[in-house]
Short mmCIF file of C-alpha atoms and ligand atoms in Angstrom, two decimals:
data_model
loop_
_atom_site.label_atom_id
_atom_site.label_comp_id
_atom_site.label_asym_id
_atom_site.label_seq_id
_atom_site.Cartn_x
_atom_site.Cartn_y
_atom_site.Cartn_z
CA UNK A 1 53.57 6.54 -31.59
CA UNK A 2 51.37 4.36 -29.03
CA UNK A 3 47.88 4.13 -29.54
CA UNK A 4 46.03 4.24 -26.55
CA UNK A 5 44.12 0.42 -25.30
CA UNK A 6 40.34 0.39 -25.09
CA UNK A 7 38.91 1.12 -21.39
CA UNK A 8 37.41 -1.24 -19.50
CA UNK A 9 33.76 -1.50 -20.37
CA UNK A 10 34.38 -0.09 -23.62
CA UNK A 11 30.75 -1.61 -24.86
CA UNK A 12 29.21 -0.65 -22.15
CA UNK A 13 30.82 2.97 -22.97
CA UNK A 14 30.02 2.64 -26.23
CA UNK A 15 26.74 2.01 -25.72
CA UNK A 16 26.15 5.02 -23.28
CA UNK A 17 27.26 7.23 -26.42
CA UNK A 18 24.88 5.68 -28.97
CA UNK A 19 21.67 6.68 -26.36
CA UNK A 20 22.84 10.53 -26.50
CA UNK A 21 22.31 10.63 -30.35
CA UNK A 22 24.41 13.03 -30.51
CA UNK A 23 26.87 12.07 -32.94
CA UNK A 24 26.90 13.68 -36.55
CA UNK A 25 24.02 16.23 -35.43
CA UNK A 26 24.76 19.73 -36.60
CA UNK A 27 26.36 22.50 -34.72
CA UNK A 28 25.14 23.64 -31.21
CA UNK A 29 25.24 26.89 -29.57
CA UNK A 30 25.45 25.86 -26.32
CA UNK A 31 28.75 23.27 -26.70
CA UNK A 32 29.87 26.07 -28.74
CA UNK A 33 29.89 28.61 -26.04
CA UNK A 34 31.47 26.35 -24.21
CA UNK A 35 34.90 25.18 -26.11
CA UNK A 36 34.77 29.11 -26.84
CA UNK A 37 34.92 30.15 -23.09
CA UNK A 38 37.54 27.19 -22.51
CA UNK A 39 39.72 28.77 -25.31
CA UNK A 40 39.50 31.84 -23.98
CA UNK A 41 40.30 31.07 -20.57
CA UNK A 42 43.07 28.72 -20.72
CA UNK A 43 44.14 31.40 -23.50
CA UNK A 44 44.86 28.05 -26.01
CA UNK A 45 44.59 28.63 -29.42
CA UNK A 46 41.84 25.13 -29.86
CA UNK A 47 39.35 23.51 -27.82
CA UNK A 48 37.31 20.48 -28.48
CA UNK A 49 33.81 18.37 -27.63
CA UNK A 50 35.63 15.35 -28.47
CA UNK A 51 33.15 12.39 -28.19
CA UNK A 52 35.11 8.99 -28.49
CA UNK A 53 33.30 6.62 -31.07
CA UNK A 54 34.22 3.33 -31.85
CA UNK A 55 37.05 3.95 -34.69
CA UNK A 56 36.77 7.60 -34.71
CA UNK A 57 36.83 10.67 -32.14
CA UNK A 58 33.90 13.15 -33.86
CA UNK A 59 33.61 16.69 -32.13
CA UNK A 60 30.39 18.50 -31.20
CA UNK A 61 32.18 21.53 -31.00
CA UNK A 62 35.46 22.85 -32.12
CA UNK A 63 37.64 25.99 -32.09
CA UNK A 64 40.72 26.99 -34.05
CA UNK A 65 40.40 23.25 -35.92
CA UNK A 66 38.90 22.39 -38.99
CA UNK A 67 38.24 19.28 -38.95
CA UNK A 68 35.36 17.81 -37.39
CA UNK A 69 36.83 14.19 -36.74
CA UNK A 70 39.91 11.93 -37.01
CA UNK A 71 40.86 8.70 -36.25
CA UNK A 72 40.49 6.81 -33.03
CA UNK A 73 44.28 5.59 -33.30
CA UNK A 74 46.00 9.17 -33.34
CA UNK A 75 43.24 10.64 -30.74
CA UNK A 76 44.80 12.31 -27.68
CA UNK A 77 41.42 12.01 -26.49
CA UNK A 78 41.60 8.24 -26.64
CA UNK A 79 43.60 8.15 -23.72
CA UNK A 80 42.06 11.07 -21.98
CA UNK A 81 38.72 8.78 -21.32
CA UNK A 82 41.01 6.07 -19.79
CA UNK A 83 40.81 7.73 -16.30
CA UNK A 84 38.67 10.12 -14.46
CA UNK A 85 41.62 12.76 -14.15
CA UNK A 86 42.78 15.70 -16.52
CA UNK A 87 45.09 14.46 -19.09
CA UNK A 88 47.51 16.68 -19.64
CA UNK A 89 50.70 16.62 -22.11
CA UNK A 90 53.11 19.72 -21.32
CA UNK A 91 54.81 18.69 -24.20
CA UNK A 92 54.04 15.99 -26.69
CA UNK A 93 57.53 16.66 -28.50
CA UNK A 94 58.98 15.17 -25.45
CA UNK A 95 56.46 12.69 -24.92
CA UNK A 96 57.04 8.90 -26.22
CA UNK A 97 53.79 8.33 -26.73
CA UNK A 98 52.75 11.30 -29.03
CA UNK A 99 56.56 12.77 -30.70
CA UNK A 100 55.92 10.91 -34.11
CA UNK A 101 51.90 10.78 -33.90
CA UNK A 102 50.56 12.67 -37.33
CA UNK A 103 48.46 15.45 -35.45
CA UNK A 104 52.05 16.61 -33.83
CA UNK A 105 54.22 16.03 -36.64
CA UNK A 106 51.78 17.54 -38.91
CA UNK A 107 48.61 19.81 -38.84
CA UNK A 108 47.18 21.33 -36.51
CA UNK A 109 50.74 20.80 -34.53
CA UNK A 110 49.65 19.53 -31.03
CA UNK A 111 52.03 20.26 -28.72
CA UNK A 112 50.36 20.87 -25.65
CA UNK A 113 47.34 18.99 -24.57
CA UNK A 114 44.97 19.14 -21.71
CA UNK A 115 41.42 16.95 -21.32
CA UNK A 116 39.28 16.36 -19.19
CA UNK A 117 36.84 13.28 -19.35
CA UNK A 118 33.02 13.36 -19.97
CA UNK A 119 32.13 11.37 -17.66
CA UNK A 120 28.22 10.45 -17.64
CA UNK A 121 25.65 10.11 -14.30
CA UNK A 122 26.25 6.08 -14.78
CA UNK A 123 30.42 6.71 -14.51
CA UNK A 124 30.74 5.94 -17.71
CA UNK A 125 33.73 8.16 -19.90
CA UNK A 126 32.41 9.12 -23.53
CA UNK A 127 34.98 11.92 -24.87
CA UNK A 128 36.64 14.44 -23.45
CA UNK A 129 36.15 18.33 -22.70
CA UNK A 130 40.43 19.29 -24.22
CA UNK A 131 42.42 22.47 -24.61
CA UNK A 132 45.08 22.26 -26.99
CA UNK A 133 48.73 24.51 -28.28
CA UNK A 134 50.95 24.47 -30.58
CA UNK A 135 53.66 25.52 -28.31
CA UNK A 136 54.45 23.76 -25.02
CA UNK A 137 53.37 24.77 -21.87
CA UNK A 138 52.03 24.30 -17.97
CA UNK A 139 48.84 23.37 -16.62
CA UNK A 140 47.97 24.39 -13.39
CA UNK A 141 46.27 22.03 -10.53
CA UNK A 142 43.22 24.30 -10.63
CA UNK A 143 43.35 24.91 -13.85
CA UNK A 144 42.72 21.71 -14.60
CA UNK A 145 39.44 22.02 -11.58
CA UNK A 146 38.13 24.53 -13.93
CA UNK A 147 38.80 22.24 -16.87
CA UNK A 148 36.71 19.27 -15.13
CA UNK A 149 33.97 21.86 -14.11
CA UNK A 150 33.29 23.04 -17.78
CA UNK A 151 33.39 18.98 -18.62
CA UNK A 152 30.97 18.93 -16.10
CA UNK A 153 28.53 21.32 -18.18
CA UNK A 154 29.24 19.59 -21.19
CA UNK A 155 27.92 16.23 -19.83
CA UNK A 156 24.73 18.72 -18.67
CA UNK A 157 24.41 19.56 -22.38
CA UNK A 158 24.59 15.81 -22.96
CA UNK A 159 22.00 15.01 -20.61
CA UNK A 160 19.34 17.78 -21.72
CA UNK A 161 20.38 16.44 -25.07
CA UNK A 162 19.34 13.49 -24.54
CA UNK A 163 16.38 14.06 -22.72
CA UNK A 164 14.81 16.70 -25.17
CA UNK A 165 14.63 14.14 -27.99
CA UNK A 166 13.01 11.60 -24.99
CA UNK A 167 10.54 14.39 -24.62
CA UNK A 168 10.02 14.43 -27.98
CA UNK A 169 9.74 10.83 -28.88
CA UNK A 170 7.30 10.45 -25.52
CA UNK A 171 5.42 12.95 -27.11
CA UNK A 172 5.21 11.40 -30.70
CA UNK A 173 3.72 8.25 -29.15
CA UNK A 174 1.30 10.29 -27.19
CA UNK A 175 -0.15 12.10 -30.26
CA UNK A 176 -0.22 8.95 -32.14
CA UNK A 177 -2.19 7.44 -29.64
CA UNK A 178 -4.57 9.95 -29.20
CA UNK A 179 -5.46 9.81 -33.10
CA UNK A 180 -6.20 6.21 -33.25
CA UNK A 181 -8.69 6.55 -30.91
CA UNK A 182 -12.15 6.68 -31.84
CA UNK A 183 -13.06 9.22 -28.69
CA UNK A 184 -13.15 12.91 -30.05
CA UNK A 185 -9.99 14.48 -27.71
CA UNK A 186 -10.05 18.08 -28.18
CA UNK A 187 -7.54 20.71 -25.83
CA UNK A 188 -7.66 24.35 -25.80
CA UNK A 189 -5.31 26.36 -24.24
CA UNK A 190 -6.01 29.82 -22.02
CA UNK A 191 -6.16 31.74 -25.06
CA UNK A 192 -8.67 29.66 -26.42
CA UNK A 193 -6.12 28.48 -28.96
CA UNK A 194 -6.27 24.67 -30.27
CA UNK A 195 -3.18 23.05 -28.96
CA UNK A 196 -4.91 19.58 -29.64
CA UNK A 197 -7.25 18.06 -32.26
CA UNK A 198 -7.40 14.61 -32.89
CA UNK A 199 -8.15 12.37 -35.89
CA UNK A 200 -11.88 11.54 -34.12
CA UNK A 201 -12.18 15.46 -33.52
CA UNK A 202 -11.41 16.30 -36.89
CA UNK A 203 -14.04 13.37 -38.66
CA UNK A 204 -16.74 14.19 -36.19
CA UNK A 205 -16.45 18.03 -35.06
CA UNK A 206 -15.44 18.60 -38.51
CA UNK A 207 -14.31 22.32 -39.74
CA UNK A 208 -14.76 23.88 -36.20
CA UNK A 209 -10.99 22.85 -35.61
CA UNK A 210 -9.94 26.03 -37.20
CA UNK A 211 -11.93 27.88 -34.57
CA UNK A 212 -10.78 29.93 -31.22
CA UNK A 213 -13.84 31.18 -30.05
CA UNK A 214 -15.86 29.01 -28.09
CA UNK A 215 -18.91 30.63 -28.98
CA UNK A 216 -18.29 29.94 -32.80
CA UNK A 217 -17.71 26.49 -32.04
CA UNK A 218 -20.58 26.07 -30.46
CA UNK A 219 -22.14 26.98 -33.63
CA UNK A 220 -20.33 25.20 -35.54
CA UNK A 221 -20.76 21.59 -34.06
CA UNK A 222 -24.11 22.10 -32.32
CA UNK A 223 -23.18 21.12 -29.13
CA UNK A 224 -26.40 20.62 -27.13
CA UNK A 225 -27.28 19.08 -23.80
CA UNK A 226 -29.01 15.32 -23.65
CA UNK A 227 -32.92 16.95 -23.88
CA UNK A 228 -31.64 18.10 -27.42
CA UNK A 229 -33.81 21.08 -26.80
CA UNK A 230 -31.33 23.60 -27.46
CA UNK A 231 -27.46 24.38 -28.01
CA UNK A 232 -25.42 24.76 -25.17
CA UNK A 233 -24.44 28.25 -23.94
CA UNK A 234 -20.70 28.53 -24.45
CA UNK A 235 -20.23 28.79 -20.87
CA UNK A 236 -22.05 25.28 -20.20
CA UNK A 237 -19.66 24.13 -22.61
CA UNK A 238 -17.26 21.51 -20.41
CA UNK A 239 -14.09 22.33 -22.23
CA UNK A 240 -14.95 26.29 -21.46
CA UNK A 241 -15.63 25.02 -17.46
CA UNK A 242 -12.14 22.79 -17.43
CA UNK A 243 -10.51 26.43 -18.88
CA UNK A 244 -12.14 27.97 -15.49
CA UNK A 245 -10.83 25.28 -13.47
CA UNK A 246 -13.35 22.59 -13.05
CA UNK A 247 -12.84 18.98 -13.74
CA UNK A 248 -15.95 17.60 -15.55
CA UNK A 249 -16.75 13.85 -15.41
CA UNK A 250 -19.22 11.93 -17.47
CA UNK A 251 -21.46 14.24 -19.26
CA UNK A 252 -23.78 12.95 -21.54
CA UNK A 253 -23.89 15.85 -24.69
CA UNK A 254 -26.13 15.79 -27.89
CA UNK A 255 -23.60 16.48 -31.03
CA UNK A 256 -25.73 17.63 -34.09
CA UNK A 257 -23.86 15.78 -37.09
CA UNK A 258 -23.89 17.40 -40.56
CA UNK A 259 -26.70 14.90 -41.40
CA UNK A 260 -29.13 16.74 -38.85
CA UNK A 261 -29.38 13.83 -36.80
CA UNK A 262 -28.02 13.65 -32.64
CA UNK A 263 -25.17 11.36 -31.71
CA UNK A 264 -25.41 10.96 -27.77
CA UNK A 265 -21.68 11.48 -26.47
CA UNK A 266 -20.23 11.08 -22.68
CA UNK A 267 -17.64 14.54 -22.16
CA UNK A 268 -15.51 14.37 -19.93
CA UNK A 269 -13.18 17.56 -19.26
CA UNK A 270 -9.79 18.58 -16.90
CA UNK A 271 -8.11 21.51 -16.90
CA UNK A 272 -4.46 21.30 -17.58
CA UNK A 273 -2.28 23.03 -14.97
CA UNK A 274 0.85 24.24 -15.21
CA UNK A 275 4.06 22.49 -13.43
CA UNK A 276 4.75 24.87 -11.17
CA UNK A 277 1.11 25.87 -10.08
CA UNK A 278 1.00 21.71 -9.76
CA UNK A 279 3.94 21.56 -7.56
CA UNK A 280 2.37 24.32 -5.48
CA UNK A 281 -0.72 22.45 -4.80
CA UNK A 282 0.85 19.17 -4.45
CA UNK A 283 2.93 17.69 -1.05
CA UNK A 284 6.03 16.55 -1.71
CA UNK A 285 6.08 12.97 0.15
CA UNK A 286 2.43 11.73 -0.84
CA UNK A 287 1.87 13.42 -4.27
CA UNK A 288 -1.35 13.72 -2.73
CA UNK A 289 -3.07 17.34 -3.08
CA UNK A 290 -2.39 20.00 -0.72
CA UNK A 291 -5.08 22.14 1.25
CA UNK A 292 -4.46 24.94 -1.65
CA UNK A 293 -5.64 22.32 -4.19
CA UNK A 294 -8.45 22.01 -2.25
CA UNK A 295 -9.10 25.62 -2.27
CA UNK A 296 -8.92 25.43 -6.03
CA UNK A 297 -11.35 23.04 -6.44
CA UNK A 298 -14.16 23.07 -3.89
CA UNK A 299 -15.88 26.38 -4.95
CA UNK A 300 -16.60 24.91 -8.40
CA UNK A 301 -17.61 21.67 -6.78
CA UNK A 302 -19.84 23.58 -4.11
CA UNK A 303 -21.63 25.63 -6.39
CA UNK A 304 -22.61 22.89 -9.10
CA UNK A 305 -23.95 21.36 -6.11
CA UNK A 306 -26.26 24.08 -5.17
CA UNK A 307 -27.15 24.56 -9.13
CA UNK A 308 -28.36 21.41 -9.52
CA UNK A 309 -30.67 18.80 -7.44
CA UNK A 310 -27.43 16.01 -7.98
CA UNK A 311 -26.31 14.15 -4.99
CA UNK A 312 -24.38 16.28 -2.46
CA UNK A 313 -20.80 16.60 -1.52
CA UNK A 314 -19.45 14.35 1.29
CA UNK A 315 -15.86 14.86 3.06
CA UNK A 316 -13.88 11.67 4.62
CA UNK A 317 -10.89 12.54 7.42
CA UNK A 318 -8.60 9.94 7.82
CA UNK A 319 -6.01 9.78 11.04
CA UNK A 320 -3.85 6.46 10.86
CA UNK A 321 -3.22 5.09 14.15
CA UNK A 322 -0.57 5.19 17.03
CA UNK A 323 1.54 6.42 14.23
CA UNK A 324 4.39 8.19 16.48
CA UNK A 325 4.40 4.10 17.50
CA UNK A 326 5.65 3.43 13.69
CA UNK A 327 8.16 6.40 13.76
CA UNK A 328 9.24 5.44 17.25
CA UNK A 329 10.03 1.64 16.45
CA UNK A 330 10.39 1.54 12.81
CA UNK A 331 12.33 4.58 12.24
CA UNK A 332 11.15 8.00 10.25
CA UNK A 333 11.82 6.74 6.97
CA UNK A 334 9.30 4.05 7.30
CA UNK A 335 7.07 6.29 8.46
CA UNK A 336 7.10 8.12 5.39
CA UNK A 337 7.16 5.09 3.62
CA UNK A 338 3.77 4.46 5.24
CA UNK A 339 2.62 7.53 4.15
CA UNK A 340 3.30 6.79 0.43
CA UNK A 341 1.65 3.45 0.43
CA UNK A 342 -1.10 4.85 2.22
CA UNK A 343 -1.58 7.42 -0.23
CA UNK A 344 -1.11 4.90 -2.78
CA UNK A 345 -4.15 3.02 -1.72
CA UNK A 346 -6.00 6.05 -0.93
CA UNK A 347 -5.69 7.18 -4.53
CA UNK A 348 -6.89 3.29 -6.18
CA UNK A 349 -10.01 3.77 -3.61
CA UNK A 350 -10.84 7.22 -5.00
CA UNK A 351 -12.56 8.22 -8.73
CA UNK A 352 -10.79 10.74 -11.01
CA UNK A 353 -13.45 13.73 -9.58
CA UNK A 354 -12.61 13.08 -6.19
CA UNK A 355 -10.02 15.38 -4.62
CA UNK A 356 -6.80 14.09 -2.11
CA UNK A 357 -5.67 15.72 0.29
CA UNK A 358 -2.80 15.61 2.91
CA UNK A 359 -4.27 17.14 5.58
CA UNK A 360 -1.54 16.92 8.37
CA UNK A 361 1.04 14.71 8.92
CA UNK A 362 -0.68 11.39 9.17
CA UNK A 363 -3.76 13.09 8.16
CA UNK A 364 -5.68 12.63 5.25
CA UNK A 365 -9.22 14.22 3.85
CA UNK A 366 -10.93 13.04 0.60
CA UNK A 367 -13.08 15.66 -0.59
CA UNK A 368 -16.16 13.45 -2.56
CA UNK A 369 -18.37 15.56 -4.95
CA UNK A 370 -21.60 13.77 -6.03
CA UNK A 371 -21.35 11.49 -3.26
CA UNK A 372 -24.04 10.38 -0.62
CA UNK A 373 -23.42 8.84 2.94
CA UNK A 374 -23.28 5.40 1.71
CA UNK A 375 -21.13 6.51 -1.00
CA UNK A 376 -18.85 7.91 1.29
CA UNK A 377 -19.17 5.25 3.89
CA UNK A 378 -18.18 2.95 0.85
CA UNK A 379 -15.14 4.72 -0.12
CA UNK A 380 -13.52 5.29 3.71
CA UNK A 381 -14.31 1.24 4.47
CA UNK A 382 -11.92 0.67 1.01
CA UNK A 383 -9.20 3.10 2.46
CA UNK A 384 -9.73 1.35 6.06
CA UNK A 385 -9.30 -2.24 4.73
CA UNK A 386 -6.47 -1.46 1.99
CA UNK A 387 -4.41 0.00 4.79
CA UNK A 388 -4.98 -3.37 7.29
CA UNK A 389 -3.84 -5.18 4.21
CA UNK A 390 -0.72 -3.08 4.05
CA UNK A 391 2.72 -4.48 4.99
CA UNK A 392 5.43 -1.67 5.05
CA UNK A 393 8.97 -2.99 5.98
CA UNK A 394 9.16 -3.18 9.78
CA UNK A 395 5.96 -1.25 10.26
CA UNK A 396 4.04 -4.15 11.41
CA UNK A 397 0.08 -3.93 11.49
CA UNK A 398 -1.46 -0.47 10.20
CA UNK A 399 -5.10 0.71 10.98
CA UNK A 400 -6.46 3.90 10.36
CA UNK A 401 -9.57 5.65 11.55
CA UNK A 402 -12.27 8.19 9.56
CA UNK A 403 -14.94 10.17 10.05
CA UNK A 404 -17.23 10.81 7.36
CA UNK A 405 -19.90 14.23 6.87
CA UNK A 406 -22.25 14.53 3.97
CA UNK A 407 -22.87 18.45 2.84
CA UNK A 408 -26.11 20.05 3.26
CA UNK A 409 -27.17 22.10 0.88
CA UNK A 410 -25.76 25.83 1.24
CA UNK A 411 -23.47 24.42 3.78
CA UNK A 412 -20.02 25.89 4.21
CA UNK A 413 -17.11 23.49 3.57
CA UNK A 414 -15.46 24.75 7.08
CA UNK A 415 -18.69 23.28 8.52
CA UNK A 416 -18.36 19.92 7.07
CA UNK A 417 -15.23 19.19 7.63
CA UNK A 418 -15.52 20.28 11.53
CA UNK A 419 -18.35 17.39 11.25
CA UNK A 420 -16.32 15.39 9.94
CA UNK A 421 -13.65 15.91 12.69
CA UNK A 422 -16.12 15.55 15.26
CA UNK A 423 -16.87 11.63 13.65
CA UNK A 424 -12.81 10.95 13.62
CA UNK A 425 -12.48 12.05 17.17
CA UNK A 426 -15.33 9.50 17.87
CA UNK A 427 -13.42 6.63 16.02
CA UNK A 428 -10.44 6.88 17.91
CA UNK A 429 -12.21 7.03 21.16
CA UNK A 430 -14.31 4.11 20.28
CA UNK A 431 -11.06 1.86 19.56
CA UNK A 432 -9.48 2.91 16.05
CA UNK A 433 -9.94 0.91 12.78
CA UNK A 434 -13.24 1.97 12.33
CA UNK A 435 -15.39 4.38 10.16
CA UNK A 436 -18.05 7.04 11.77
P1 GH3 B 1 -3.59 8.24 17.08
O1 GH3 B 1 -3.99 6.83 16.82
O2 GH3 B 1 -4.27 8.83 18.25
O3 GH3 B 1 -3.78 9.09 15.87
O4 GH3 B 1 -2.05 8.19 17.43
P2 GH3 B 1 -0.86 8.84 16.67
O5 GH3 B 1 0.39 8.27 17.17
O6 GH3 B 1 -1.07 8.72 15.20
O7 GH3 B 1 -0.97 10.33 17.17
P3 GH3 B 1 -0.76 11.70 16.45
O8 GH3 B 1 -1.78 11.88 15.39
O9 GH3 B 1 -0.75 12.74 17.54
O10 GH3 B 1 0.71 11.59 15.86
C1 GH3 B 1 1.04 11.87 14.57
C2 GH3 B 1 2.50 11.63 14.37
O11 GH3 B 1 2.80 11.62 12.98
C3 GH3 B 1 3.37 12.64 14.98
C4 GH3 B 1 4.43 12.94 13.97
O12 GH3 B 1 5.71 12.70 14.49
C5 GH3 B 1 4.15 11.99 12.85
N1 GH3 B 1 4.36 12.60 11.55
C6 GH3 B 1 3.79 13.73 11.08
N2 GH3 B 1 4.23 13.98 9.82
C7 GH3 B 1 5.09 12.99 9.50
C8 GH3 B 1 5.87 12.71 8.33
O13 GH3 B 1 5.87 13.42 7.31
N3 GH3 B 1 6.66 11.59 8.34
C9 GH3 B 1 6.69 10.77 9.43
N4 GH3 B 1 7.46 9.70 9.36
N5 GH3 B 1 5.99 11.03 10.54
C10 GH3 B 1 5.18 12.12 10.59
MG1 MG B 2 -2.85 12.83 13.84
MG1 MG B 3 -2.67 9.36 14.20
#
């Protein structure tokens, strides 16, 4: 019998297995489907996960077999990860390397053996996808295609595998965070169900974690506004406005401890969105916001305006300059390259409640609620001297041009932004680089 020699980059391989954590976990459906559908379509009486560890092959999934390892020296499989092709042994009795090896001689009586090689996204060979007989036989060339395609979906499995307990672990760290912070973090989800309650919550909102309706919180943790005059509707509550959409920033609450006395605390609230409604409202190259996320947001925004006597909502339109120049000279891709560090920059210049959008192509519009002229002015000066500081690849020099409107009250947003059009227009006929 000949044992097969250790690949090249056997640590390396080795390695790759350990970060799948996958050996010695219990059975799984899903690998089991799989050796079950290779069994049945090769019509062999076993098939195996077979993942290659250091002195041992150990299999995720097995049929016809009853064991659930054996040694690395008498492994098929060992030799199967040597290359990226299907192994295949017609006939191990008439095979030098196998005849005399313990798995032929004795049970399960290998004679025919065909595997196909995990092989990982970084190249790397961990085990083997393998059909085996105990009488001799053929493998076709495209059976051995359909072999490497089911390996294919077992290195899938791998990778969900692997990152589900990532997920997991990201997600451990998250919530262990989140309790040793002294800030109460509280989220709700669209049934008004706690999803999250942290250490903070729990000491200073006490009991009211076990409730769902918002109304009973309210009672529970006397939630009133900063005049302490009286509680808080549950509709004024911010978490109940973040459920309706709205993004709440730096609201200063009375909470009524179980002592009587106020504690003055600063709320803020977001709503959490889906992925998919996310990646609706988001463009692709920028990560920016897209004109529906706008949609989503300005209503609230507009309205809270009008409620209140607060500072009003401005809008900034950016246009970067002679940018078909960039595309022209530099090439496309570093005109979207632009784009990204532009909307890089655009994003440190902005505050959480501000809303970014891609606009057009080079376009850009920053929607600013509670903001004033100067504020505005403020913010599209930061944008306009971030971008001259900019140096993308073979770009050269980048300027970019705004126009900046400040809502009246009552005013639609179509309005504004026309304004606000009107004061871009101006800046590039006036010589670019500039803010009106
Ligand atoms: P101006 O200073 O007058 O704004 O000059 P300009 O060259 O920027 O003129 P204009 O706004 O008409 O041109 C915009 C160009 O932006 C045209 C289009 O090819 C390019 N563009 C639009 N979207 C993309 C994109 O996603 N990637 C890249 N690389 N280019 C884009
Ligand atoms: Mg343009
Ligand atoms: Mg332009």
């Amino acid at each position: 019998m000949k044992s097969a020699p250790l690949p090249e980059q056997e640590n390396d391989r080795l390695a790759e297995l350990r970060r799948y954590h996958v050996l010695d976990t219990p059975n799984d459906p899903a690998f089991d489907r799989v050796t079950r559908i290779a069994s049945e379509l090769f019509g062999v009486p076993m098939a195996l996960v077979s993942l290659v560890d250091e002195n041992r092959q150990w299999f995720k999934a097995f049929v016809g077999l009853s064991a659930s390892e054996t040694s690395r020296d008498v492994a098929f499989c060992a030799h199967a990860i040597l290359k990226d092709e299907v192994f295949i042994v017609e006939d191990a009795h008439a095979d030098p390397r196998f005849f005399d090896n313990p798995l032929v001689t004795g049970p399960p009586h290998i004679r025919f053996y065909a595997g196909a090689p995990l092989v990982t996204p970084t190249g790397l060979r961990v085990g083997t996808l393998c059909t085996l007989d105990t009488r001799a036989r053929s493998f076709a060339a495209h059976e051995a295609r359909m072999l490497a395609t089911l390996a294919r979906i077992v290195v899938d499995l791998l990778e969900l595998h692997r990152k589900t307990n990532e997920l997991a672990d990201a997600n451990a760290r998250i919530v262990t965070i989140i309790d040793s912070m002294d800030e109460v973090v509280v989220a709700i989800d669209a049934g008004g169900r706690t999803m999250l309650f942290n250490d903070a919550a729990r000491r200073q909102l006490g009991h009211a974690s076990a409730s769902n309706d918002p109304a009973a919180w309210v009672a529970a943790t006397q939630v009133y506004d900063a005049e302490r005059i009286a509680p808080l509707p549950p509709e004024r509550l911010p978490i109940v406005r973040a459920l309706g959409g709205e993004v709440v920033r730096g609201e200063t609450l009375a909470l009524r401890g179980q002592d009587g006395g106020f504690r003055l605390h600063c709320v803020n609230a977001s709503p959490f969105q889906e992925l998919e409604r996310t990646m609706s409202r988001t463009d692709p190259l920028t990560g920016l916001g897209n004109r529906r996320a706008l949609d989503d947001v300005a209503p609230h925004a507009l309205a809270r305006a009008d409620r209140r006597d607060e500072k009003p909502v401005a809008v900034a339109l950016f246009d970067l300059d002679h940018f078909k120049r960039i595309n022209d000279t530099a090439g496309h891709d570093t005109g979207d390259e632009v784009l990204r560090e532009v909307a890089r920059v655009f994003r440190a210049a902005a505050r959480a409640s501000d809303v970014l959008v891609r606009w057009g192509g080079e376009e850009l519009l920053a929607f600013l609620p509670e903001c004033d002229l100067d504020g505005a002015r403020g913010f599209a000066e930061r944008v306009r001297e971030a971008v001259s500081a900019l140096s993308v690849g073979r770009a050269g020099a980048l300027t970019i041009s705004a126009g900046i409107a400040v809502r009246a009250r009552e005013e639609a947003l179509e309005v504004v932004i026309a304004r606000a059009d009107a004061r871009l227009y101006e800046a590039k006929s006036s010589g670019r680089d500039r803010v009106c």
